[in-house]
Each structure stands twice: as structure tokens, then as C-alpha cells.
């Protein structure tokens, strides 16, 4: 507990600086929210494993570490640094080096009139009414210490607005790259607002250069107005020493269709809270995810699908591949409120354990208050099918390649659903690179 | 080509093969028949290298090499192929996809050049016609949702693609209607050559009308108790397995 107090002191000092206006903090109303959030963080403290939602994920290393605010020079980073994360033509690419918008690496030139895609710091200083209306209004911080911390501490991130009826064909890509040799923390904050009947594809890539040690605490709020169509991807490929604790909050209005895929590959400890509020009749939501982890990695995906209105469909499909001594957690709560008749909710979680020491906890939770609903969930945990390995071996594939091919096929099922060709190929490469005999597989296939 | 000497094998401590002796020369087709539980499938699985079976005695020489020293993939590389009695369904891996990897693995093992995508496609197109397997089936996950007949046809297709020296067909005829049976048999016959050999394991004589064997062996209780030419199969069809017991010195009545 002493360490936690000290840590709080570190953050308190930092918060005082924000309050004093040392850091650009935005409008007075936002400052009030920041204060409330910080006050809530102080009350909550960092969660321990005694907290139900943090039962399987021990974040003590984050609480104990003295992560200072990451200092950065906006001019840091080069095109070569971000090249590995590009996947083809984008409508806009916003690059953030060590949490801060890097205009020299970003490209926002080709946008349709009325679309806004800019750094949050920028948007905050210009008093955009959409910011006042939406920022910190969707991701609740009263029960989530990390979201509270982000809300109090946020400095930069992306603000994207798509006007009603506009269809953005190419993806909008956010790249968060940590290159700082000094350990530190930052709290990226993204706000995406999709106007009614608009359509957009958003990709968030989080990465760190080898050897960097940091704590990244992003919060992304996405609002889909009536009839909007969102395709969202989040790729976690942080450094091996990085901590990544994130919240994605979707707020869907009537008849909107949102799909979000979370791919977690690298990072020491990764926790993704993925929540959607189905707040209008006839919404559709698909939440997919896959993690392929090894060594002592820990990845925890916490999903909440809140069916607040009738006639909504939700699909959750998450896959875990665990090797070494890695540990995976899946928690999926489906809430069906009294009004939410004709809800159709389905949740699937499949885990593949490749070693004796890997471990996974899968926890489905259904809270159903309406009576005319269809809710199903299924979790499977297993090893590779020995019959299948032998079958492939009998055709000439060596043991490791046969196993790799089966793991590849298992994880590919999620990656196959990625609708951006370039991104799908990039993820395919990432996946193959993580497999034993991956190189051989790549040559043979 | 293949020489099995006094092969004995257990599964989970239970003795299944009790001393098999069998010699197969290039160009020959041997049929192994026998009642359920006699050890036919165990023999097939042991040949292919399944590690759930423990070989306790004997040896298997394949082209002079000690087969039991080789892993299943090395055996495939040497030119052994097993058509499974129960082909495994593998979600997420298309037949085309995996066959390219498999073919290039065995080609590499055999010191041949690996095929590029164009050559591979030409190769499988030819073989697919041979067993009359629809191209779109090959774009689906291996055996997933295939009918029994489609699975068996896929086995013979894979055999044709990999061009083995010795093919072992484990009850490839079971569950096939007569049309499918003809197609499968035709695929097997097309592969017959003086350089190749086959072991056809079957329960019924029916398949042997289409794949005419040079030798027929009867396996009972883990031993080959009778060998003969194709007429032996007809005799078995006619009289069942019961009569064999009386002809075999020290033979026991077939389990009822």
C-alpha cells in the first residue's frame, strides 16, 4: 500500500501541473471533469487482484513503477520508424511519438470537406463544440481507475469527426509509437464521432521500439450516430517491457453498425477493456479479437456488451493462443436491460494452449433482465489436436511445421475477417513471425 | 520395397499386432482383409508412424531403410502414403493450401525443386481431374463439412498429388456408394506402375473387383493367417472368416 501511495503522489504532482495550466488542458468545463476524474482516481486507487474485475490481472508492477510523464520532442521520430506500421493508402495518418502528435510524420491532406481528423491537443485549444459534447462523456471513470487517470491526465490523442452521410473509403490510421529511452507513461485519448449514416474505418496501432519501457494508458471513445457504419481495428504491438492498459468505449445509436477487432501480439502486460453501449433500436455490433502470446506475457480482454435497447445483435468472437508461461484472460459480460427485447447476443471464446505452463481464464457473464432474448456463449480451452498434427505429418510436414500450420489456421480465423487488404496482410505477417517454423511456413504456402 | 518382419505392437498396453510378416515388391498390390478388431488399421497406423502405438518387436524395412527409425513426415518423404480410414477435419486450413506445403516438403526431402504457385496449380488441376474432385472443394478447409465420400476422394486426391511409392489405403471403400467407389478405384489404378506398390485394407471384397490385387492376406487376431491370390478374397466373401480358423494350425475360433 505504501508504494501505491507514493505512486499516487507522483500522479498528484503531475496533476497539479495540469491544473496550474503548465500543460495545455483545454476548457474550464474539461478542467472540472479532469478534477472530478482525478479525485475519483485518488479514491479508487490502483485496483488489486481483490477487485473482481482485476482478479486475474495483477497490475502491481504498474502501480509500483515510478513512471514519470513521458517527455518528448515533437520532432522526434523518422519516417523509417513508422514504416513498419503502415499498411497502404489511408485517408489520414496521425502519428504520435511518445504520446505527442508528430505533424511531420502525419498526413491529413486528402480529407473530404467537413471531416475533421486532428490532434486532440489541437482540438482542445480551439473549443470545438463536439469536444465539449462528447469528450469524457462516454467512457465512465467512476468505477475504472485507469480511465479516471486517463481522463485527468490526457494531453493528446486523435479527434476524428465524420459528418452525416459522408463515406470515407480509405482508413484513418493512428500510430502511437514509443521511442523514448527514458521510462515513462502517457495517456492517449481518442474521440471518434461518426455522424448519422456516415461510414468510416479507423485503425489504432500501438507500438514501442525495442528496449523501451513504458506505461501506455489509452482511452478511445467512439460515437456512432443513427445508421452510421464503423469498422475499427486496434493492433497492440508494444515493446516487450511495456504495459498497456486501455479502454475502448463504443456508444451506438439507432441502427448503427459497429465492428471492432483487437489484435494483441506484443507487450509485457496488456489489458483491453472493450465496451459497447447499444443505445438505440436495431444496432449491430461485432467485437472480434485474437492474441498470440508467449514467454511471460499477460493479455486480458474484458468485454462488456450493454444491450439497452431492443432488436440489437451483438457478436463476440475472441481467440487466444498461449505459449511458454504466458497467461490469458477473457471476461465477457453481456447485459440485457429490461427494454432490450429481441436481443440476439452471441459470445465465443476459444483458447489454444501450446505449453504446459500457459494458462487461460475465461469468464462469461450474462445478466438478462428482458424475457424475449437469445443469448448464447461458449468457451473452449484445448491443446492442438494430435490427430490433426499426425494427419499433416503423414503428408510430409515436419512436427513443428504441422503445429505451426494448425496454430496459424486457428488464429487466422479472426484475421481473415479484417476488411482492409493491406492490414490483413500485415497482421498475417505478424502472426507468421510469431510462429515456430513461421519462416518455413511462409515459404511453403 | 516393403518388408515387415515379426511386427508386434501394443496400444495402451494391449497387444494388437502379434507378429506380422509381409513382403511387398514394387509393382504389386496387396490386399489385407480380416474381421473387425483384427489389427488391420493398427498395421496401417504403425506403418505411417502414429506414436500412440508402441512397437514392441520386429522390424519394418522400406526400400532397405529402417522405417521405425523415421518420423511420420520422413516416411512421407521416403514415399509412404496412408489414406486414412477416418480423415481428420482441420478447420481454417484449405486443402490446396496445405497440399502445397506438403508437396514442397516431400519434394525437398526427395531432393527435388519446390514448385512455385503456377506449377503447383497445374499439378493439382491434373490430379483433381483424375479423381473427379471439384476444384471448389479444394478451396475449403480440409475435410470440414465434407461428406464421407468427399473425404475419401480427398484422400485419394492427396495420394495422387504426393505421388508416393507405397500407398496404404485403410478402408477407403467404407461408406462409398458404387459411383464413388469406381472413382476412387480409378484414381488408385491410374497410379499403378511397375515402380509403385499398394496395400489395400478392406473389409469387403467389393473394392477388389475394381482394384484387382496380386495377393490377398487374411489378418486375424494380430496375425496373417492365410495368404493367396485374388480368389482368396472371393472365397472369403462367399464363406466369411469362420472357415479360416480350422485351416490354421493352432488357430482359435474367431471371436463371436
XYZ file of C-alpha atoms in Angstrom:
701
model
C 0.000 0.000 0.000
C 2.923 2.352 0.684
C 4.070 2.040 -2.918
C 0.607 2.829 -4.166
C 0.543 5.973 -2.018
C 3.879 7.048 -3.421
C 2.637 6.399 -6.906
C -0.441 8.472 -6.241
C 1.866 11.232 -5.083
C 3.710 11.102 -8.414
C 0.441 11.464 -10.262
C -0.807 14.143 -7.866
C 2.235 16.279 -8.588
C 1.668 15.835 -12.253
C -1.989 16.705 -11.935
C -1.170 19.884 -10.079
C 0.858 20.930 -13.104
C -2.106 20.349 -15.388
C -4.313 22.294 -13.026
C -1.879 25.162 -12.954
C -2.031 25.302 -16.718
C 1.577 24.205 -17.206
C 0.253 21.678 -19.643
C -2.374 22.701 -22.175
C -5.511 21.368 -20.541
C -8.445 22.728 -22.547
C -11.580 24.489 -21.436
C -12.890 25.189 -17.965
C -15.590 22.518 -18.281
C -12.966 19.961 -19.173
C -10.864 21.065 -16.234
C -13.849 20.372 -13.980
C -14.107 16.872 -15.448
C -10.372 16.347 -15.002
C -10.654 17.348 -11.344
C -13.576 15.005 -10.781
C -11.707 12.207 -12.501
C -8.569 12.749 -10.507
C -10.498 12.894 -7.313
C -12.138 9.590 -8.278
C -8.779 8.053 -9.103
C -7.490 9.094 -5.701
C -10.447 7.404 -4.034
C -10.268 4.230 -6.112
C -6.509 3.810 -6.190
C -4.985 1.241 -8.494
C -7.013 -1.968 -8.402
C -5.608 -5.065 -6.755
C -6.431 -8.688 -7.537
C -9.076 -8.493 -4.795
C -11.103 -6.372 -7.180
C -13.459 -8.641 -9.132
C -12.656 -7.083 -12.482
C -8.917 -7.405 -11.830
C -8.935 -10.837 -10.251
C -6.658 -12.422 -12.857
C -4.554 -9.408 -13.758
C -2.065 -8.092 -11.286
C -1.153 -4.542 -12.178
C 1.121 -4.065 -9.150
C 4.165 -3.619 -11.442
C 2.458 -0.563 -12.931
C 1.421 0.803 -9.547
C 4.894 0.237 -8.129
C 6.874 1.638 -11.017
C 7.800 5.276 -10.942
C 6.552 6.135 -14.396
C 7.074 9.830 -14.919
C 5.243 11.785 -17.578
C 6.934 10.934 -20.829
C 8.832 13.944 -22.086
C 9.155 14.204 -25.792
C 10.263 16.382 -28.598
C 7.504 16.520 -31.205
C 10.144 16.444 -33.932
C 11.458 13.085 -32.741
C 10.968 10.022 -34.885
C 11.508 9.443 -38.564
C 9.546 8.027 -41.463
C 11.645 4.870 -41.114
C 10.461 4.427 -37.527
C 6.819 4.327 -38.543
C 7.245 2.461 -41.842
C 6.626 -0.987 -40.261
C 3.145 0.102 -39.193
C 1.894 1.458 -42.494
C -0.305 -0.908 -44.477
C -1.233 1.033 -47.588
C -3.189 4.074 -48.631
C -5.060 5.890 -45.867
C -7.389 8.875 -45.876
C -5.371 10.226 -42.950
C -2.488 9.028 -40.825
C -1.937 10.624 -37.439
C 1.339 9.719 -35.791
C 2.057 10.224 -32.119
C 5.608 9.952 -30.856
C 5.768 9.139 -27.159
C 2.166 10.242 -26.853
C 2.536 13.572 -28.600
C 1.233 14.420 -32.059
C 4.042 14.452 -34.620
C 2.850 16.587 -37.560
C 5.999 15.914 -39.603
C 5.153 12.192 -39.705
C 1.419 12.609 -40.167
C -0.656 13.078 -43.306
C -4.113 14.565 -43.135
C -4.256 16.192 -46.549
C -6.797 14.227 -48.532
C -9.930 14.551 -46.479
C -13.396 15.315 -47.732
C -14.649 18.699 -46.689
C -16.205 18.678 -43.258
C -14.232 15.712 -42.000
C -12.066 16.550 -39.084
C -9.013 14.478 -38.212
C -6.619 16.319 -35.967
C -4.704 16.061 -32.776
C -6.782 16.272 -29.638
C -4.432 18.858 -28.133
C -5.185 20.998 -31.130
C -8.925 20.430 -30.887
C -8.901 21.206 -27.167
C -7.325 24.586 -27.736
C -9.953 25.543 -30.318
C -13.047 24.876 -28.189
C -14.728 22.570 -30.680
C -18.373 22.139 -29.510
C -18.195 18.425 -30.415
C -15.399 18.053 -27.892
C -17.468 19.627 -25.170
C -20.397 17.440 -26.121
C -18.590 14.119 -26.315
C -15.167 14.083 -24.716
C -15.199 12.125 -21.454
C -18.975 11.761 -21.718
C -18.964 8.119 -22.774
C -16.079 6.315 -21.097
C -17.139 6.169 -17.463
C -14.412 6.853 -14.984
C -16.325 6.447 -11.749
C -15.587 2.706 -11.497
C -12.414 2.436 -13.503
C -9.196 3.782 -12.048
C -7.290 3.726 -15.325
C -9.999 5.540 -17.250
C -10.152 8.072 -14.389
C -6.395 8.513 -14.576
C -6.532 8.988 -18.329
C -9.364 11.490 -18.047
C -7.422 13.521 -15.525
C -4.096 13.302 -17.342
C -4.921 13.233 -21.052
C -2.858 15.585 -23.131
C -3.025 14.414 -26.696
C -4.625 11.908 -28.992
C -6.840 11.990 -32.044
C -10.114 13.693 -32.683
C -11.972 12.458 -35.740
C -15.363 13.610 -36.905
C -17.204 12.315 -39.947
C -20.172 14.499 -40.987
C -23.592 12.908 -41.601
C -23.882 10.898 -44.787
C -20.178 11.010 -45.624
C -18.494 7.764 -46.581
C -14.738 7.677 -46.077
C -13.429 4.934 -48.326
C -9.897 4.664 -47.028
C -8.981 4.001 -43.424
C -7.921 6.621 -40.924
C -4.857 5.363 -39.105
C -3.488 6.391 -35.734
C 0.026 5.268 -34.908
C 1.262 5.543 -31.354
C 4.954 4.829 -31.236
C 7.109 4.937 -28.148
C 10.765 5.570 -28.849
C 11.894 7.229 -25.638
C 14.872 5.581 -23.962
C 13.631 7.027 -20.662
C 10.841 5.043 -18.993
C 7.606 6.976 -18.699
C 3.861 6.953 -19.026
C 1.296 8.628 -21.207
C -2.461 8.666 -21.570
C -3.583 8.872 -25.190
C -7.146 9.981 -25.628
C -9.081 9.429 -28.837
C -12.521 10.632 -29.752
C -14.253 9.476 -32.906
C -17.667 10.806 -33.788
C -19.419 9.267 -36.772
C -22.350 11.389 -37.873
C -25.629 9.780 -38.877
C -25.419 7.470 -41.898
C -21.706 8.101 -42.263
C -19.172 5.364 -42.739
C -15.530 5.139 -41.726
C -12.716 2.745 -40.981
C -10.408 3.517 -38.079
C -7.207 1.762 -37.161
C -5.229 2.282 -33.971
C -1.691 0.894 -33.858
C 0.209 0.923 -30.586
C 3.890 0.098 -30.715
C 7.190 0.625 -28.992
C 10.744 0.396 -30.201
C 12.765 -2.485 -28.833
C 14.010 -1.952 -25.313
C 11.606 0.860 -24.407
C 9.874 0.577 -21.058
C 6.673 2.497 -20.504
C 3.074 2.520 -19.438
C 0.538 3.430 -22.075
C -2.996 4.090 -20.882
C -5.148 4.894 -23.903
C -8.866 5.591 -23.824
C -10.848 5.681 -27.040
C -14.431 6.910 -27.188
C -16.410 6.216 -30.336
C -19.881 7.515 -31.022
C -21.857 6.110 -33.928
C -24.898 8.247 -34.634
C -28.026 6.756 -36.208
C -27.287 4.488 -39.142
C -23.519 5.047 -39.058
C -21.202 2.201 -40.038
C -17.890 1.798 -38.259
C -15.072 -0.626 -38.927
C -12.465 -0.346 -36.177
C -9.179 -2.121 -35.525
C -6.759 -1.920 -32.693
C -3.336 -3.500 -33.013
C -1.225 -3.915 -29.892
C 2.436 -4.480 -30.668
C 4.033 -2.705 -27.763
C 7.616 -3.334 -26.674
C 8.372 -6.432 -24.598
C 8.761 -4.301 -21.469
C 5.651 -2.210 -21.980
C 2.432 -2.051 -20.008
C -0.692 -1.277 -21.999
C -3.992 -0.723 -20.197
C -6.701 0.540 -22.497
C -10.376 1.313 -22.647
C -12.475 1.347 -25.768
C -15.978 2.684 -25.247
C -18.456 2.498 -28.101
C -21.714 4.364 -27.889
C -24.062 3.199 -30.616
C -27.216 4.970 -31.629
C -30.185 3.638 -33.547
C -29.475 1.313 -36.421
C -25.740 1.855 -36.330
C -23.362 -0.926 -37.159
C -20.007 -1.198 -35.425
C -17.321 -3.775 -35.763
C -14.143 -3.694 -33.720
C -11.201 -6.085 -33.860
C -8.490 -6.126 -31.235
C -5.247 -7.894 -32.091
C -2.759 -8.228 -29.249
C 0.663 -9.530 -30.171
C 3.372 -7.795 -28.147
C 3.651 -6.180 -24.755
C 4.531 -7.387 -21.268
C 1.090 -6.755 -19.808
C -1.890 -5.858 -21.944
C -5.355 -5.183 -20.656
C -8.080 -4.183 -23.064
C -11.440 -3.072 -21.736
C -13.795 -3.145 -24.678
C -17.274 -1.875 -24.028
C -20.226 -1.075 -26.159
C -23.486 0.565 -25.244
C -26.232 -0.388 -27.686
C -28.301 2.696 -27.082
C -30.720 2.593 -29.995
C -33.123 0.209 -31.663
C -31.674 -2.195 -34.204
C -27.946 -1.796 -33.644
C -25.400 -4.321 -34.781
C -22.114 -4.861 -33.001
C -19.272 -7.275 -33.697
C -16.314 -7.493 -31.356
C -13.518 -9.733 -32.554
C -10.111 -10.365 -31.090
C -7.083 -12.556 -31.221
C -3.949 -12.699 -29.151
C -0.884 -14.769 -29.819
C 1.412 -14.585 -26.830
C 4.481 -16.295 -25.436
C 7.102 -16.061 -22.680
C 5.687 -14.360 -19.603
C 3.268 -12.129 -21.492
C -0.113 -11.401 -19.987
C -3.114 -10.340 -22.062
C -6.515 -9.662 -20.538
C -9.539 -8.780 -22.644
C -12.510 -7.513 -20.713
C -15.655 -7.076 -22.767
C -18.960 -5.553 -21.777
C -21.829 -5.525 -24.236
C -24.684 -3.481 -22.849
C -27.955 -4.111 -24.655
C -30.007 -1.107 -23.554
C -32.488 -1.028 -26.436
C -34.486 -3.645 -28.349
C -33.693 -5.506 -31.573
C -29.916 -5.307 -31.342
C -27.464 -8.003 -32.382
C -24.077 -8.486 -30.822
C -21.331 -10.936 -31.700
C -18.174 -11.503 -29.716
C -15.505 -13.775 -31.097
C -12.194 -13.879 -29.256
C -9.347 -16.314 -29.665
C -6.281 -16.844 -27.509
C -3.089 -18.632 -28.456
C -0.802 -19.082 -25.484
C 2.699 -20.456 -25.459
C 5.507 -20.505 -22.862
C 4.404 -19.286 -19.455
C 2.011 -16.718 -20.840
C -1.351 -16.031 -19.337
C -4.566 -15.004 -20.998
C -7.810 -13.740 -19.577
C -11.155 -13.347 -21.274
C -14.067 -11.837 -19.463
C -17.235 -11.190 -21.369
C -20.270 -9.666 -19.788
C -23.493 -9.358 -21.710
C -26.117 -7.152 -20.111
C -29.625 -7.199 -21.488
C -31.705 -4.478 -19.919
C -35.468 -4.656 -19.388
C -36.218 -2.694 -22.551
C -33.939 -4.731 -24.734
C -36.434 -7.255 -26.095
C -35.478 -9.305 -29.153
C -31.832 -9.060 -28.261
C -29.643 -11.539 -30.106
C -26.284 -11.868 -28.381
C -23.610 -14.427 -29.021
C -20.245 -14.791 -27.384
C -17.482 -17.208 -28.309
C -14.091 -17.541 -26.696
C -11.616 -20.174 -27.853
C -8.214 -20.767 -26.352
C -5.359 -22.862 -27.575
C -2.719 -23.782 -25.018
C 0.584 -24.694 -26.627
C 2.548 -25.397 -23.478
C 2.045 -26.963 -20.074
C 2.837 -23.702 -18.334
C 0.498 -21.434 -20.247
C -2.748 -20.556 -18.536
C -6.036 -19.022 -19.505
C -9.095 -17.906 -17.564
C -12.351 -17.468 -19.420
C -15.288 -15.900 -17.670
C -18.603 -15.359 -19.415
C -21.249 -13.410 -17.509
C -24.820 -12.941 -18.605
C -27.208 -10.545 -16.901
C -30.552 -10.800 -18.606
C -33.475 -8.677 -17.489
C -35.626 -8.917 -20.625
C -37.623 -12.068 -21.348
C -37.661 -12.351 -25.133
C -33.991 -12.649 -25.961
C -31.498 -15.030 -27.480
C -28.179 -15.165 -25.687
C -25.540 -17.799 -26.171
C -21.984 -18.128 -25.002
C -19.376 -20.767 -25.461
C -15.829 -21.126 -24.252
C -13.394 -23.820 -25.255
C -9.886 -24.357 -23.977
C -7.736 -27.014 -25.533
C -4.440 -28.212 -26.889
C -3.622 -28.829 -30.508
C -5.480 -31.811 -31.885
C -2.940 -34.657 -32.030
C -4.893 -36.438 -34.746
C -4.634 -33.324 -36.896
C -0.891 -32.969 -36.228
C -0.346 -36.605 -37.228
C -2.517 -36.218 -40.311
C -0.425 -33.274 -41.519
C 2.819 -35.055 -40.623
C 1.742 -38.114 -42.579
C 1.557 -35.809 -45.613
C 5.152 -34.699 -45.184
C 5.067 -31.664 -42.880
C 7.506 -31.922 -40.008
C 6.152 -31.825 -36.453
C 6.868 -28.136 -35.815
C 5.555 -27.015 -39.187
C 2.412 -29.100 -38.728
C 1.832 -27.492 -35.342
C 2.558 -24.045 -36.727
C 0.118 -24.549 -39.550
C -2.626 -25.525 -37.118
C -1.936 -22.553 -34.849
C -1.843 -20.312 -37.887
C -5.197 -21.629 -39.059
C -6.679 -21.156 -35.592
C -5.598 -17.521 -35.325
C -6.222 -16.749 -38.985
C -9.939 -17.174 -38.469
C -10.047 -13.745 -36.811
C -7.515 -12.123 -39.144
C -9.422 -13.378 -42.186
C -12.279 -11.104 -41.166
C -10.146 -7.960 -41.462
C -11.612 -5.982 -44.345
C -8.568 -3.840 -45.198
C -6.357 -5.903 -47.520
C -3.120 -4.194 -46.526
C -3.824 -4.512 -42.827
C -4.874 -8.139 -43.193
C -1.574 -8.899 -44.927
C 0.355 -7.010 -42.269
C -1.361 -8.984 -39.499
C -0.765 -12.201 -41.393
C 2.951 -11.410 -41.468
C 2.921 -10.520 -37.773
C 1.199 -13.790 -36.990
C 3.578 -15.893 -39.077
C 6.555 -14.176 -37.469
C 5.316 -15.319 -34.070
C 5.047 -18.992 -35.006
C 7.805 -21.560 -34.636
C 8.806 -22.519 -38.205
C 6.879 -19.452 -39.355
C 9.544 -18.605 -41.917
C 9.328 -22.095 -43.405
C 5.556 -21.875 -43.485
C 5.721 -18.558 -45.291
C 7.976 -20.056 -47.967
C 5.907 -23.165 -48.448
C 2.452 -21.596 -48.532
C 10.054 -52.425 -51.389
C 8.474 -53.181 -48.015
C 9.487 -55.913 -45.660
C 7.677 -56.416 -42.366
C 9.268 -58.965 -40.058
C 7.612 -60.298 -36.912
C 5.930 -56.957 -36.185
C 4.347 -56.743 -32.766
C 2.598 -53.644 -31.440
C 0.588 -52.535 -28.420
C -1.836 -49.787 -27.784
C -2.206 -48.707 -24.166
C -0.587 -51.956 -23.084
C -2.961 -54.114 -25.127
C -1.314 -56.397 -27.654
C -2.810 -55.800 -31.099
C -0.248 -56.997 -33.633
C 1.229 -60.338 -32.674
C 3.894 -60.969 -35.276
C 3.132 -59.756 -38.789
C 5.280 -60.900 -41.679
C 4.657 -59.320 -45.067
C 6.769 -58.596 -48.111
C 5.580 -56.212 -50.809
C 7.594 -55.819 -54.009
C 7.434 -52.897 -56.437
C 4.551 -53.168 -58.876
C 2.417 -55.281 -56.534
C -0.930 -54.615 -54.917
C -1.604 -56.491 -51.700
C -4.953 -56.645 -50.055
C -5.335 -57.179 -46.341
C -8.704 -58.435 -45.217
C -9.989 -59.527 -41.877
C -12.743 -59.164 -39.329
C -13.229 -56.081 -37.147
C -10.612 -55.708 -34.455
C -8.116 -57.989 -36.148
C -5.462 -55.242 -36.309
C -5.790 -54.004 -39.905
C -5.992 -50.299 -39.032
C -3.314 -50.668 -36.375
C -0.979 -52.027 -39.025
C -1.754 -49.040 -41.256
C -1.187 -46.537 -38.447
C 2.060 -48.227 -37.361
C 3.318 -48.068 -40.937
C 2.580 -44.346 -41.069
C 4.256 -43.759 -37.703
C 1.462 -42.957 -35.268
C 3.068 -42.740 -31.843
C 0.049 -43.927 -29.886
C 1.045 -47.438 -30.992
C 4.095 -48.955 -29.357
C 6.138 -51.332 -31.456
C 7.466 -53.990 -29.103
C 9.095 -56.410 -31.533
C 10.102 -56.806 -35.118
C 11.170 -54.503 -37.886
C 9.911 -52.739 -40.978
C 12.252 -52.128 -43.878
C 11.172 -49.705 -46.587
C 13.495 -49.648 -49.567
C 16.097 -51.084 -47.228
C 15.661 -48.308 -44.624
C 14.539 -48.936 -41.067
C 11.103 -47.328 -41.199
C 10.627 -47.409 -37.440
C 13.544 -45.011 -37.041
C 11.795 -42.385 -39.179
C 9.250 -39.745 -38.155
C 5.882 -39.722 -39.953
C 6.960 -36.827 -42.196
C 10.225 -38.562 -43.087
C 8.225 -41.639 -44.054
C 6.103 -39.446 -46.316
C 9.301 -38.055 -47.783
C 10.579 -41.581 -48.422
C 7.411 -42.243 -50.381
C 4.917 -43.790 -47.997
C 1.320 -42.604 -48.019
C -1.601 -43.557 -45.798
C -5.160 -42.886 -46.913
C -6.901 -42.581 -43.544
C -9.926 -44.605 -42.624
C -11.203 -41.537 -40.773
C -9.720 -38.455 -42.447
C -9.293 -35.611 -39.959
C -11.211 -32.357 -40.319
C -8.930 -29.342 -40.000
C -10.765 -26.016 -39.766
C -9.011 -22.998 -41.192
C -6.579 -24.835 -43.480
C -7.666 -25.295 -47.076
C -6.706 -28.476 -48.883
C -4.914 -26.502 -51.584
C -3.009 -24.502 -49.053
C -1.750 -27.400 -47.052
C -1.055 -29.634 -50.031
C 1.307 -27.054 -51.457
C 3.210 -27.036 -48.177
C 3.135 -30.845 -48.037
C 4.160 -31.364 -51.645
C 7.047 -28.943 -51.337
C 8.140 -30.564 -48.076
C 8.300 -34.031 -49.660
C 9.900 -32.656 -52.847
C 12.555 -31.011 -50.737
C 13.086 -34.261 -48.827
C 13.493 -36.083 -52.126
C 15.988 -33.516 -53.360
C 13.614 -32.120 -55.972
C 12.933 -28.456 -56.684
C 9.996 -26.916 -54.846
C 7.080 -25.967 -57.078
C 6.009 -22.365 -57.447
C 2.343 -21.362 -57.311
C 1.807 -21.732 -61.085
C 3.373 -25.176 -61.376
C 1.557 -26.313 -58.270
C -1.819 -25.245 -59.636
C -1.176 -27.065 -62.897
C -0.137 -30.167 -60.959
C -3.235 -30.272 -58.755
C -5.572 -29.492 -61.628
C -4.401 -32.615 -63.403
C -4.726 -34.752 -60.272
C -8.136 -33.335 -59.367
C -9.451 -34.461 -62.746
C -8.039 -37.908 -62.106
C -10.241 -38.442 -59.056
C -13.036 -36.177 -60.290
C -12.826 -33.919 -57.243
C -14.424 -30.479 -57.679
C -11.935 -27.587 -57.514
C -14.093 -25.641 -55.080
C -13.863 -28.495 -52.579
C -10.105 -27.929 -52.513
C -10.598 -24.310 -51.556
C -12.489 -25.337 -48.436
C -10.973 -26.245 -45.073
C -9.568 -29.771 -45.115
C -12.456 -32.239 -44.861
C -14.589 -29.763 -42.917
C -18.215 -30.477 -43.663
C -17.242 -32.986 -46.363
C -19.471 -36.000 -46.907
C -17.955 -39.428 -46.251
C -17.414 -39.924 -49.975
C -15.811 -36.493 -50.399
C -13.386 -37.201 -47.574
C -12.288 -40.487 -49.143
C -11.945 -38.884 -52.535
C -9.826 -36.163 -50.945
C -7.534 -38.877 -49.557
C -7.034 -40.421 -52.983
C -6.555 -36.941 -54.442
C -3.808 -36.174 -51.925
C -2.211 -39.505 -52.753
C -2.227 -38.630 -56.448
C -0.684 -35.215 -55.710
C 2.105 -36.571 -53.494
C 2.938 -39.484 -55.843
C 4.071 -41.975 -53.210
C 5.969 -45.204 -53.889
C 3.839 -47.170 -51.464
C 0.218 -46.294 -50.793
C -1.663 -47.780 -47.883
C -5.431 -47.456 -48.220
C -7.190 -48.042 -44.935
C -10.813 -48.996 -45.630
C -11.040 -46.341 -48.302
C -14.104 -48.134 -49.635
C -16.180 -47.981 -46.457
C -19.183 -45.723 -46.773
C -18.817 -45.244 -50.511
C -21.605 -45.744 -52.995
C -20.761 -47.620 -56.152
C -20.079 -44.482 -58.222
C -17.706 -43.058 -55.638
C -16.087 -46.456 -55.306
C -15.403 -46.576 -59.047
C -13.909 -43.086 -58.982
C -11.675 -43.906 -56.037
C -10.600 -47.205 -57.619
C -9.925 -45.484 -60.900
C -7.705 -42.969 -59.119
C -5.761 -45.788 -57.477
C -5.435 -47.752 -60.718
C -4.111 -44.719 -62.566
C -1.247 -44.644 -60.092
C -0.357 -48.287 -60.619
C 3.056 -48.716 -62.145
C 5.965 -51.132 -62.004
C 7.730 -48.705 -59.660
C 4.843 -48.342 -57.228
C 3.084 -50.620 -54.806
C -0.053 -50.579 -52.708
C -1.599 -52.147 -49.651
C -5.375 -52.094 -49.764
C -7.020 -52.749 -46.424
C -10.654 -53.618 -46.745
C -13.481 -55.344 -45.066
C -15.282 -56.245 -48.237
C -14.352 -57.975 -51.437
C -16.314 -55.370 -53.428
C -13.412 -52.915 -53.791
C -11.222 -55.701 -55.161
C -13.486 -56.007 -58.185
C -12.133 -52.615 -59.149
C -8.635 -52.686 -57.695
C -7.504 -56.193 -58.540
C -4.849 -57.303 -56.061
C -1.884 -59.546 -56.783
C -2.044 -61.004 -53.294
C -4.679 -61.278 -50.602
C -3.824 -61.756 -46.933
C -6.194 -62.533 -44.131
C -5.441 -60.887 -40.816
C -6.992 -62.459 -37.747
C -6.182 -61.555 -34.161
C -2.980 -59.726 -34.996
C -1.504 -62.324 -37.341
C -1.681 -63.040 -41.047
C -3.267 -66.458 -41.059
C -3.772 -67.033 -44.745
C -2.366 -65.649 -47.977
C -3.392 -66.263 -51.529
C -4.308 -64.640 -54.809
C -7.447 -62.680 -55.640
C -9.557 -65.822 -55.456
C -8.998 -65.910 -51.712
C -10.997 -62.715 -51.438
C -13.856 -64.246 -53.379
C -13.737 -67.280 -51.155
C -13.885 -65.056 -48.068
C -16.815 -63.163 -49.490
C -18.585 -66.422 -50.009
C -17.817 -68.199 -46.765
C -16.949 -65.478 -44.254
C -13.939 -65.642 -41.944
C -15.061 -68.607 -39.868
C -13.619 -71.335 -42.095
C -10.098 -69.969 -41.885
C -9.722 -70.963 -38.274
C -9.989 -74.653 -38.997
C -7.311 -74.422 -41.653
C -4.804 -72.733 -39.428
C -2.649 -74.887 -37.179
C -3.258 -73.747 -33.608
C -5.897 -71.323 -34.822
C -8.567 -70.280 -32.420
C -12.206 -69.804 -33.248
C -12.921 -66.297 -34.449
C -14.378 -64.199 -31.657
C -18.110 -64.366 -31.939
